[in-house]
Short mmCIF file of C-alpha atoms and ligand atoms in Angstrom, two decimals:
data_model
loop_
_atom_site.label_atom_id
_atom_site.label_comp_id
_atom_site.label_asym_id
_atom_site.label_seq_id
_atom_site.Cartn_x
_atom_site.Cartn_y
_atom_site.Cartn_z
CA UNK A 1048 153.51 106.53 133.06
CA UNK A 1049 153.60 104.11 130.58
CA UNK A 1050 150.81 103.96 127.91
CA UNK A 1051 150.12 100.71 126.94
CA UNK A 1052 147.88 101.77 123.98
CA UNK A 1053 147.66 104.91 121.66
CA UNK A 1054 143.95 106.91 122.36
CA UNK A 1055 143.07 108.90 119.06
CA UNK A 1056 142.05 111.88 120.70
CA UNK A 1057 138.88 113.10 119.65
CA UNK A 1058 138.41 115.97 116.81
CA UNK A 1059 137.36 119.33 118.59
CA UNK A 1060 135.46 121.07 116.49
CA UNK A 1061 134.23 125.06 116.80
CA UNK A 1062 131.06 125.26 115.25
CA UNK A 1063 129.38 128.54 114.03
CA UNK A 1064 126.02 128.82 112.13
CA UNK A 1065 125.41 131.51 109.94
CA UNK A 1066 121.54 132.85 110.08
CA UNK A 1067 119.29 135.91 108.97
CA UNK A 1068 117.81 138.04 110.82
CA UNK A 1069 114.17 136.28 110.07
CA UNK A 1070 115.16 133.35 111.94
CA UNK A 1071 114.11 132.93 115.63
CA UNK A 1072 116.40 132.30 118.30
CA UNK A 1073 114.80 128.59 119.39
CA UNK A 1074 115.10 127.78 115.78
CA UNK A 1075 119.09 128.67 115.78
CA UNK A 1076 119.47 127.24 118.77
CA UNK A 1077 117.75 123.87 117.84
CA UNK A 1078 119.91 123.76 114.34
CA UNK A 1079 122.80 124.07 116.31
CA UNK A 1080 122.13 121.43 118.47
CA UNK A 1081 121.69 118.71 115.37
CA UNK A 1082 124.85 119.99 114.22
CA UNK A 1083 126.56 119.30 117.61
CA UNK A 1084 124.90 115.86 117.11
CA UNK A 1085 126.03 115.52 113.39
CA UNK A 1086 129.52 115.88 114.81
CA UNK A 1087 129.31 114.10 117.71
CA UNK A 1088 127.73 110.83 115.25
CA UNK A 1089 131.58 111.40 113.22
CA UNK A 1090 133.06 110.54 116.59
CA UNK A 1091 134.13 114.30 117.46
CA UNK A 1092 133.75 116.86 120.27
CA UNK A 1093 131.99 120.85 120.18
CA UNK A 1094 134.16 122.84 122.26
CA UNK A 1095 132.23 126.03 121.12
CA UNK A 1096 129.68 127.30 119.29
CA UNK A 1097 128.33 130.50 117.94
CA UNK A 1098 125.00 131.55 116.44
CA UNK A 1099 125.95 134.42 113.82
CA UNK A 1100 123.49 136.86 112.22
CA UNK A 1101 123.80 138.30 109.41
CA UNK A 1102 121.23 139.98 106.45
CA UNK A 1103 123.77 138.32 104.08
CA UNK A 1104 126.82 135.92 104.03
CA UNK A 1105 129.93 137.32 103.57
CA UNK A 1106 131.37 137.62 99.96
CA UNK A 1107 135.07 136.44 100.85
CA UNK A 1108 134.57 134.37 104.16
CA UNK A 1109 131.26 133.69 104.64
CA UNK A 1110 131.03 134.28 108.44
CA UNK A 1111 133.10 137.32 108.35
CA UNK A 1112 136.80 138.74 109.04
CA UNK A 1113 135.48 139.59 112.65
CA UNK A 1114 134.27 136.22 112.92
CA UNK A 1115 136.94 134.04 111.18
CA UNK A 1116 139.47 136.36 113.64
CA UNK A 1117 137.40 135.76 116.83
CA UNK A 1118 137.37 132.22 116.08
CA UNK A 1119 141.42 131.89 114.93
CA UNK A 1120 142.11 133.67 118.57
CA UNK A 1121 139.53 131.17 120.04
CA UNK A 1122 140.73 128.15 118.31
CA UNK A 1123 144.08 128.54 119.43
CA UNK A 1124 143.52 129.49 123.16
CA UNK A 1125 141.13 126.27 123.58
CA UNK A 1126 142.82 123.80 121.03
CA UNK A 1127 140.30 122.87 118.49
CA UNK A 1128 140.79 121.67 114.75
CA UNK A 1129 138.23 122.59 113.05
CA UNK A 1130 135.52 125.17 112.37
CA UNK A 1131 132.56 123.25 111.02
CA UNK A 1132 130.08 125.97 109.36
CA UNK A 1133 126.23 124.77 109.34
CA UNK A 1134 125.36 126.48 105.77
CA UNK A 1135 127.03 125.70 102.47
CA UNK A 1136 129.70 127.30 101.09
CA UNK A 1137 131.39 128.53 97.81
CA UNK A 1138 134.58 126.89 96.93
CA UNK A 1139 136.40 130.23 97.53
CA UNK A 1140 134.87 131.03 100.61
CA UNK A 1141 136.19 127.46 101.69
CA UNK A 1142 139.83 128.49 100.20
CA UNK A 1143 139.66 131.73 102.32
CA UNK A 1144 139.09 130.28 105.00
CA UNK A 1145 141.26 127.38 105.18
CA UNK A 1146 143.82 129.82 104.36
CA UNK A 1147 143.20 131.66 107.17
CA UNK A 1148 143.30 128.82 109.38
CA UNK A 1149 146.63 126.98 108.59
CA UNK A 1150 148.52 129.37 111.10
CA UNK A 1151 146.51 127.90 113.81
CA UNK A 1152 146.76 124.58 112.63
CA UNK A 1153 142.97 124.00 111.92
CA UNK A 1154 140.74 123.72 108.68
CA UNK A 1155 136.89 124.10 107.72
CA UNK A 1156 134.10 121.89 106.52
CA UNK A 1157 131.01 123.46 105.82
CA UNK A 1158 127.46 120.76 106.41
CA UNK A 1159 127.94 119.00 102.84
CA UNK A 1160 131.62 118.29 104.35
CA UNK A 1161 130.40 116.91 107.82
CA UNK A 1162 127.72 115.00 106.33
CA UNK A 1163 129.54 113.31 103.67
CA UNK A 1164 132.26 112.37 106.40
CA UNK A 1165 129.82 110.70 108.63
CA UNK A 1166 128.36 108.61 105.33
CA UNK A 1167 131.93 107.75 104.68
CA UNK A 1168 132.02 106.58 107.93
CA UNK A 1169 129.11 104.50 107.64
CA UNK A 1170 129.23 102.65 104.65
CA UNK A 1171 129.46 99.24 104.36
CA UNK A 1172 128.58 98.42 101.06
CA UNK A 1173 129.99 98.78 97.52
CA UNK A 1174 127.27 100.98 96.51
CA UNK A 1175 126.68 103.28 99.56
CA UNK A 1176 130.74 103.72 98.90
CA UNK A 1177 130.34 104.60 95.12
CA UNK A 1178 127.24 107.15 95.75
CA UNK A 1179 129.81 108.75 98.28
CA UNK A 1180 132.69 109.03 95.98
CA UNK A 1181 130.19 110.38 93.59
CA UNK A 1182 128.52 113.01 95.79
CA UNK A 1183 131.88 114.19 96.94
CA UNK A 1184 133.12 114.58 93.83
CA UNK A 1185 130.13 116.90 92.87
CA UNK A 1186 130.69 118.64 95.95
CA UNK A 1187 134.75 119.16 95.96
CA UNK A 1188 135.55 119.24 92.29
CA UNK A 1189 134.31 122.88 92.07
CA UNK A 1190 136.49 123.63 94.70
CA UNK A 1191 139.64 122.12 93.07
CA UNK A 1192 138.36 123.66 89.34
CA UNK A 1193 138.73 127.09 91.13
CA UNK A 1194 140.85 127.00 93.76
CA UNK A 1195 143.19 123.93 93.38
CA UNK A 1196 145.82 125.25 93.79
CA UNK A 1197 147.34 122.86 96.17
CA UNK A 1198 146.61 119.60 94.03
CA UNK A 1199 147.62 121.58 91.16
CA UNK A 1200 151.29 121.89 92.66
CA UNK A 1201 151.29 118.66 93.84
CA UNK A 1202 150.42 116.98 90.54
CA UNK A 1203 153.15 119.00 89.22
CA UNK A 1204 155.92 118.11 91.61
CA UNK A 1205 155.72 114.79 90.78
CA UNK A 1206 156.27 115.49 87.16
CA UNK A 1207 153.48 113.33 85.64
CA UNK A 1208 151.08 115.84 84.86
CA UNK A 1209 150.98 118.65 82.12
CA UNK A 1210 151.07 118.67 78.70
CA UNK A 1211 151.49 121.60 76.07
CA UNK A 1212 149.32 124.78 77.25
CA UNK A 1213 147.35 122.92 79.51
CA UNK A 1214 146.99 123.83 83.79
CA UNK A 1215 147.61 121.17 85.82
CA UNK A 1216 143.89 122.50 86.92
CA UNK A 1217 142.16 121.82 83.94
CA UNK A 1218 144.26 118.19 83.84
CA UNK A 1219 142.82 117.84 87.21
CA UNK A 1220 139.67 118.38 86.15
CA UNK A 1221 139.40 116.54 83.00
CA UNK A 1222 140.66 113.54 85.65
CA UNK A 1223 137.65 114.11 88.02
CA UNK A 1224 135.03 114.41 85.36
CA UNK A 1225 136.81 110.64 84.16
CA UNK A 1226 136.35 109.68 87.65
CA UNK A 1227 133.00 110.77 87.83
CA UNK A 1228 131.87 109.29 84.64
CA UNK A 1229 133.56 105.62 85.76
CA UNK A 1230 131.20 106.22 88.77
CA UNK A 1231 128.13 106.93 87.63
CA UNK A 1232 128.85 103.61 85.09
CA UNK A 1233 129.51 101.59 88.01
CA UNK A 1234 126.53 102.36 89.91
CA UNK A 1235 124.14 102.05 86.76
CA UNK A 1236 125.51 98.51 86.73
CA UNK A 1237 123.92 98.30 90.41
CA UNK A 1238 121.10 99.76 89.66
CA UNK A 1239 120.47 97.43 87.07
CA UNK A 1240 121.16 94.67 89.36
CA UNK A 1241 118.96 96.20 92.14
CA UNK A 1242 115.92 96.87 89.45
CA UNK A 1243 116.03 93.40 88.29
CA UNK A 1244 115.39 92.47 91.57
CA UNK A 1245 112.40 94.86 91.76
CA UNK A 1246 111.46 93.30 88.34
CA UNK A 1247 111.15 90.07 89.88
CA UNK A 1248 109.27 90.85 93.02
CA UNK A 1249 106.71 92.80 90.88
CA UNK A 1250 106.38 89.74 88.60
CA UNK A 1251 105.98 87.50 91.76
CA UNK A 1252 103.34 90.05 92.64
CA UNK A 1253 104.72 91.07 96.01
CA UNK A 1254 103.75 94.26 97.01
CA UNK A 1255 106.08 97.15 98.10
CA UNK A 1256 106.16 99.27 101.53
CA UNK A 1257 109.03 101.41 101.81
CA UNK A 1258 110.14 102.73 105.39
CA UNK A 1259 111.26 106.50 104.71
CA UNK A 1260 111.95 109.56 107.87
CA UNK A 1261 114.17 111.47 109.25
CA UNK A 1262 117.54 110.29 110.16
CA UNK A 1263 117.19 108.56 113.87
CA UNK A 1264 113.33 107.91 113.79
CA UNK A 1265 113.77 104.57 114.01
CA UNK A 1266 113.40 103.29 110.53
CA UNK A 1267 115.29 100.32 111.20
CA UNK A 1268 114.25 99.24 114.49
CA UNK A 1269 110.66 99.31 112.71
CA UNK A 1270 111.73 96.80 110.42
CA UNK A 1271 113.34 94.66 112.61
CA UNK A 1272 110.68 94.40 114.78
CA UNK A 1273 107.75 94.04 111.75
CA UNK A 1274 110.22 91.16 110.23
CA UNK A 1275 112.45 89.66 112.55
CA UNK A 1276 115.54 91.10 110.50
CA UNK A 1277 118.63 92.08 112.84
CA UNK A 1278 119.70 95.77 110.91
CA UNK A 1279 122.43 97.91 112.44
CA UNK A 1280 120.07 100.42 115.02
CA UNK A 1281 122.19 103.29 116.95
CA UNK A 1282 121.33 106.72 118.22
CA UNK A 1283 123.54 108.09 115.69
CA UNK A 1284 122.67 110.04 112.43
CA UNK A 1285 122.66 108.11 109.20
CA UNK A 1286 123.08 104.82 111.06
CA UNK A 1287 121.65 103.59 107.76
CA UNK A 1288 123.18 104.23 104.32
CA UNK A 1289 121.75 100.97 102.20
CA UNK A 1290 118.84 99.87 101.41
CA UNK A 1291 117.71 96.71 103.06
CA UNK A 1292 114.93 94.57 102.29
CA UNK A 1293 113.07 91.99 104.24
CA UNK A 1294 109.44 90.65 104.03
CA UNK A 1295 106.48 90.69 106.17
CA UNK A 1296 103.98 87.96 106.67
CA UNK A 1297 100.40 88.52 106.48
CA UNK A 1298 98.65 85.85 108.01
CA UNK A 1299 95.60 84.14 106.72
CA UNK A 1300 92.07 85.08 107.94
CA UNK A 1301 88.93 83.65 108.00
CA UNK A 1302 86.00 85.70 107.79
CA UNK A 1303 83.97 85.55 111.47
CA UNK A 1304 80.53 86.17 109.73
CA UNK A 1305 80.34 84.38 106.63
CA UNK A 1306 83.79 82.08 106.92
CA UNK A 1307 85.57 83.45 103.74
CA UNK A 1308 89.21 82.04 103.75
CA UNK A 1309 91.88 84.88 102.75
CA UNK A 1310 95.03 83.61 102.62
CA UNK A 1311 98.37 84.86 104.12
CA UNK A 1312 100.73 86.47 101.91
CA UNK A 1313 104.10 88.27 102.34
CA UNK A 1314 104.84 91.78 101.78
CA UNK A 1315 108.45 93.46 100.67
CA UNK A 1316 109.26 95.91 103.25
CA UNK A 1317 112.60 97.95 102.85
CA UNK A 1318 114.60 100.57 104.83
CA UNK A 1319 116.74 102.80 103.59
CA UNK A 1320 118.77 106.34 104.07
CA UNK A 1321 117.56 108.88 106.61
CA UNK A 1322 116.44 112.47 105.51
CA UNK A 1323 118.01 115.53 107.40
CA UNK A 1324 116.97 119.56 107.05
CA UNK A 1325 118.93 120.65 104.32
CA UNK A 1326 120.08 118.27 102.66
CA UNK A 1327 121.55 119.40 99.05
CA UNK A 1328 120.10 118.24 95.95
CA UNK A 1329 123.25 116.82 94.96
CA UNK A 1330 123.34 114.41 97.74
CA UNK A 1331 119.86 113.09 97.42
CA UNK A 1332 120.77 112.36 93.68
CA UNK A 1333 123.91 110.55 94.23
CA UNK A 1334 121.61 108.86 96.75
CA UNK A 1335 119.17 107.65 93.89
CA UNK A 1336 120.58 104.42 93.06
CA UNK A 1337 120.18 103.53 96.78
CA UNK A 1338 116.47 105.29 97.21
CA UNK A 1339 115.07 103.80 94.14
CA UNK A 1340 113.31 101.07 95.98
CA UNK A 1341 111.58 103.79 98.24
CA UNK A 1342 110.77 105.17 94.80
CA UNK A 1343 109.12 102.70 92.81
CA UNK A 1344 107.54 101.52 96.15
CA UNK A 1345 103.23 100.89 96.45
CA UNK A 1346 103.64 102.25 100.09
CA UNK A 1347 105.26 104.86 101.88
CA UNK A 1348 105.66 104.38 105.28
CA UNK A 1349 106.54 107.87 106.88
CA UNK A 1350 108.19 107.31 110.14
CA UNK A 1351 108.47 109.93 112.47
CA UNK A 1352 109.57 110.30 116.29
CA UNK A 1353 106.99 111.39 118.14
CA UNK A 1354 109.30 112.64 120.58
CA UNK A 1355 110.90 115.03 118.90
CA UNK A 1356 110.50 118.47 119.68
CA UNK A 1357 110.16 119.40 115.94
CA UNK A 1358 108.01 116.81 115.60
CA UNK A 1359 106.03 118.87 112.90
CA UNK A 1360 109.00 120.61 111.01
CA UNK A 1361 110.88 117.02 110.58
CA UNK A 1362 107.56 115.89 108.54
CA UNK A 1363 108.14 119.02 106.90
CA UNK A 1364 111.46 118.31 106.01
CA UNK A 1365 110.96 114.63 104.66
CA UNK A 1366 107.57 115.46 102.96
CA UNK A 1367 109.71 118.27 101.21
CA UNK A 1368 112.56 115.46 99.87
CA UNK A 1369 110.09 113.45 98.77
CA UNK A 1370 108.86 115.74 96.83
CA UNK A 1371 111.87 116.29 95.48
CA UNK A 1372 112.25 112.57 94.49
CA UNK A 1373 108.88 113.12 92.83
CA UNK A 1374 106.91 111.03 95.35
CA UNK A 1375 104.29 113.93 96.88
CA UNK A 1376 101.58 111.47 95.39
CA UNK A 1377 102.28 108.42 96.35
CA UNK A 1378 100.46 106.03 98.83
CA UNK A 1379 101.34 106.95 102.03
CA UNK A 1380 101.10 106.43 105.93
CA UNK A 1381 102.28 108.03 108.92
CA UNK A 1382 103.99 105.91 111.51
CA UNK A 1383 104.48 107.92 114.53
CA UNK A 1384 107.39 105.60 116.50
CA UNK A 1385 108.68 105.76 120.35
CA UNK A 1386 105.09 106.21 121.97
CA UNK A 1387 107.00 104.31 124.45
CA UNK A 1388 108.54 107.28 125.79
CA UNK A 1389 105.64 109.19 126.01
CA UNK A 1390 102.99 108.68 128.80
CA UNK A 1391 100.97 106.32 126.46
CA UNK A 1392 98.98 104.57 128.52
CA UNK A 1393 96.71 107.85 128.52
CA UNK A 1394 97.08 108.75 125.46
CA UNK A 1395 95.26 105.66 124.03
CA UNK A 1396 92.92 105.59 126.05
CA UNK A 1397 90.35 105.32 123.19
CA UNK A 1398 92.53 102.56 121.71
CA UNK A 1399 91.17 99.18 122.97
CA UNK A 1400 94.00 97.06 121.08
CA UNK A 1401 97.58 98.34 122.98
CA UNK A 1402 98.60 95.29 125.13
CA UNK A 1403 100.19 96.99 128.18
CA UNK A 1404 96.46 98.65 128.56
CA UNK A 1405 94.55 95.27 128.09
CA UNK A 1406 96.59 94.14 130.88
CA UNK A 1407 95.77 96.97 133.03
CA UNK A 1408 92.14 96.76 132.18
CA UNK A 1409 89.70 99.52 134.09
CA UNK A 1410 92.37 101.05 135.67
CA UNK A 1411 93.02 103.00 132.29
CA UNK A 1412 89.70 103.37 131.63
CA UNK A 1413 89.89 105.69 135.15
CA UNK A 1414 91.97 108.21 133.23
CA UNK A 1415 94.38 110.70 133.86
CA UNK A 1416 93.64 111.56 137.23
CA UNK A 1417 93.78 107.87 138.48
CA UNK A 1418 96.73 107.00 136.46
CA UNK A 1419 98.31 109.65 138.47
CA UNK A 1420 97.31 109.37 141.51
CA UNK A 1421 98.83 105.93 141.10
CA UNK A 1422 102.35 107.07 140.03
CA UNK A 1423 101.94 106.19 137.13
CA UNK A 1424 103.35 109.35 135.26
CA UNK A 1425 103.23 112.67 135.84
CA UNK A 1426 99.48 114.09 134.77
CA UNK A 1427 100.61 117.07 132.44
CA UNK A 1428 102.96 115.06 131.16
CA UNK A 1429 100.12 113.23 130.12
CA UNK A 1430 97.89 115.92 129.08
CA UNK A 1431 100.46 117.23 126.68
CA UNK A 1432 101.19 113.92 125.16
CA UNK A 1433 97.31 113.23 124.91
CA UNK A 1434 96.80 116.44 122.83
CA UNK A 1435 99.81 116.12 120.85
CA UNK A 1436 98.46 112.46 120.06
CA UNK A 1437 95.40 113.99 119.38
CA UNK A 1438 96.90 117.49 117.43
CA UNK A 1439 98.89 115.10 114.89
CA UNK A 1440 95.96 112.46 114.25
CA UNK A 1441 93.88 115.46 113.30
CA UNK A 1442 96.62 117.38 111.05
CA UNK A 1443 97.36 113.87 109.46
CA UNK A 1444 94.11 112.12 109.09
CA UNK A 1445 94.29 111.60 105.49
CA UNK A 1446 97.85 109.90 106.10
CA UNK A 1447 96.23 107.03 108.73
CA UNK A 1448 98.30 107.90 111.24
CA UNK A 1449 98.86 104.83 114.25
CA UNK A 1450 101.24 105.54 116.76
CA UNK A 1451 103.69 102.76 117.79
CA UNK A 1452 106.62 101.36 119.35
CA UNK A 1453 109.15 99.15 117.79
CA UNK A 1454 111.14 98.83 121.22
CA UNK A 1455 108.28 97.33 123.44
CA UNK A 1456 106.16 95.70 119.98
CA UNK A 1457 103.34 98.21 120.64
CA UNK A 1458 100.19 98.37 118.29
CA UNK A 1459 102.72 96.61 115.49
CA UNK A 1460 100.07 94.15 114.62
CA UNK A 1461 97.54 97.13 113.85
CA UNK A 1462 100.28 98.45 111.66
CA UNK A 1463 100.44 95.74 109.63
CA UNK A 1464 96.53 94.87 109.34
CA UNK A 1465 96.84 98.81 108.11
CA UNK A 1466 99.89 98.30 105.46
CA UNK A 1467 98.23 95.13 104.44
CA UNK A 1468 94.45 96.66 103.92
CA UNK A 1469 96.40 99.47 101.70
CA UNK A 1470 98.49 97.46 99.75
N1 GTP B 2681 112.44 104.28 123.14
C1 GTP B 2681 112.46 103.88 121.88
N2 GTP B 2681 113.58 104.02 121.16
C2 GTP B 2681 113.57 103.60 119.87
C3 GTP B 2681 112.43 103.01 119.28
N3 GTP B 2681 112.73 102.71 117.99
C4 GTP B 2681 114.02 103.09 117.81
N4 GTP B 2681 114.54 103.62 118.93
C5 GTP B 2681 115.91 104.13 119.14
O1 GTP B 2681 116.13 105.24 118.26
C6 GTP B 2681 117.46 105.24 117.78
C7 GTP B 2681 117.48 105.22 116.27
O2 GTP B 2681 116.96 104.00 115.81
P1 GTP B 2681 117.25 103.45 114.34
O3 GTP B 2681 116.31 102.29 114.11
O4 GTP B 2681 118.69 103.25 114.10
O5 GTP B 2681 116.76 104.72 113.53
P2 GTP B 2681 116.85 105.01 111.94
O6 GTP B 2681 115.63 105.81 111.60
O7 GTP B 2681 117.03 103.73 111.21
O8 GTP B 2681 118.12 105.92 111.91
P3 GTP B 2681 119.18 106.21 110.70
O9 GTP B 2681 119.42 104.92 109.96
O10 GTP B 2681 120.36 106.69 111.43
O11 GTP B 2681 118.55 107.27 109.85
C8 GTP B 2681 118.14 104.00 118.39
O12 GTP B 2681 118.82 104.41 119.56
C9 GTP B 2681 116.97 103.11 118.72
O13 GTP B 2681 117.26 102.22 119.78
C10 GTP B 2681 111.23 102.88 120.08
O14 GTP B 2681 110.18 102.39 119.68
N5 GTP B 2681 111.32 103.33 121.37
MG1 MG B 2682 118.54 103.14 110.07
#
């Protein structure tokens, strides 16, 4: 048969995850899946995957001789190219492995490697590209200090490399560190550029709300639907690697007792990077440049899928990185998205203001058992998303939480009366 056009076949990719003995099963079972969804976001296929326990990684490999066997047998019978590990690695372990690999034809990434390949996949601008560079710089170059061996030969072969007493290593080296420094002077010059922008917002006196959460909560599709912006939305991890900024508009009130006039006024809202668990410090720094507006922001806007089965460990997670970017005190608000997907018409019932319900008038008000008895949805399904509705506005209460929808525009006009009473 005649192909008309070349298909790329898709990378197949093993993928093992190394955890202690602490860890419970559902919890190594629910890592693994993100991984399989990291991968599958890069474009690739799992064709296998193994949960590994161990009190301690191993000192050469990481996973183990066993393992790394097991999985060079595997590999081979079942075709894959790569063994994706979900921990991070030393450079040597890396080397060790690779090297084991080569006779099978595959290689390794560890998480830093998978992540950074799906950012490099997604940038689009200048910047997002440079913080890349710079982040896999930090997170190679100590792999080709130690263990470059192969660059090192290569630079050699071609004869333009090496002076008196000096490794073609430490020539690499010196030329990363260059590299690195060229960076980092690059993106100051952006981050001059973005902060004069900031500069002149602040002068204007527009207030700032940035949109933070984990990667996929729908950060974007929020502000799209608060400002009429059209930003890149997929169900794929790190959809978003920029920071985009757009404004909302406040509209003007007047007072129903006593007729004050308050005037309408517009409010910077901006979007930026999704968080993920474990991400490594040296990511979120080379991510600074892009995350400074979330930084120097009057508003956090914490968005979360309510859906999610780890609903409470992803707030974890992002509450954790903001910490790390020094923002634990900030103004902030919980935004819990995609109560379309849940059985909401019950689960606001005390909420007068959702639109769907107005429509449906006293038929909500007859509850769960009527709701059901008309088809509606199924009635523990909408028992268990009442008292998770009601779980996480109790945990949160000091963070306002409202629960919305950016898909069907649900409660999004509370949301802002709440951003603009805080701001
Ligand atoms: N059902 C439903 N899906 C939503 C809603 N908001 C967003 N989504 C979907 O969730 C997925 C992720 O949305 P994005 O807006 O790209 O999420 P994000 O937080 O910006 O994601 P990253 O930029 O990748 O970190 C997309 O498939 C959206 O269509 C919502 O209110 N309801
Ligand atoms: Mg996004």
């Amino acid at each position: 048969m005649k192909k008309t056009h070349q298909v790329k076949e898709k990378m197949r990719a093993i993928l093992v995850d190394v955890i202690d003995s602490r860890t419970p099963k559902a919890d190594a079972e629910k890592r693994l899946i993100e991984m399989e969804n990291l991968v599958n976001t890069y474009g690739g296929i799992v064709v296998m995957k193994a949960i590994q326990k161990r009190g301690m990684p191993d000192y050469d490999t990481y996973i183990g001789k066993g393992k790394l066997d097991e999985i060079i047998k595997m590999g081979e019978e079942i075709g894959a190219d790569i063994l994706i590990i979900n921990n991070i690695l030393k450079p040597k372990q890396v080397f060790n492995i690779d090297e084991a690999l080569v006779k099978v034809n595959m290689k390794s990434w560890d998480r830093v490697d998978l992540i950074l390949k799906i950012f490099d996949k997604h940038a689009t601008t200048t910047e997002a590209k440079l913080q890349i560079e710079l982040a896999a710089i930090k997170h190679m170059g100590p792999r080709i200090y130690n263990m470059g061996i192969d660059l090192s030969q290569q630079a050699g072969a071609r004869g333009t490399l090496g002076g008196s007493g000096e490794t073609n290593i430490e020539i690499m080296k010196r030329h990363l560190q260059g590299h690195q420094l060229t960076l980092l002077k690059k993106l100051e010059h952006y981050e001059l550029i973005n902060k004069g922008h900031r500069d002149r917002r602040k002068r204007q006196n527009f207030q700032s709300v940035a949109i933070v959460g984990y990667t996929n909560a729908g950060k974007s599709s929020l502000l799209n639907a608060l400002t009429g912006k059209e930003l890149y939305i997929a169900d794929e991890l790190f959809a978003t690697l920029d920071t985009r900024v757009a404004k909302i508009y406040i509209p003007p009130e007047t007072h129903s007792e006593d007729g004050t006039y308050i005037p309408g006024r517009e409010i910077m809202l901006s979007d930026t990077i999704g968080f993920i668990q474990d991400l490594p410090p040296d990511l979120i720094q080379a991510f600074k440049s892009t995350l400074a507006e979330a930084i120097s922001a009057d508003l956090i806007l914490h968005t979360i899928d309510i859906n999610d089965p780890d609903v409470f460990e992803k707030i974890d997670v992002v509450e954790d990185i903001l910490k790390q970017l020094g923002l634990q005190d900030r103004k902030k608000m919980y935004v819990f998205n995609k109560v379309d997907l849940l059985a909401h018409r019950i689960v606001f019932e005390d909420e007068e203001q959702v639109p769907e319900m107005k429509r449906e008038g006293g038929l909500v008000k007859a509850g769960a058992y009527a709701s059901h008895m008309l088809g509606w949805t199924d009635h523990k399904k909408h028992s268990a998303a009442a008292k998770l509705v009601l779980d996480l506005k109790k945990k949160y209460k000091e963070f306002q939480p409202i629960f919305v929808s950016a898909h069907q525009k649900v409660n999004l006009e509370k949301l802002i009366k709440a951003i603009d009473k805080v701001v």
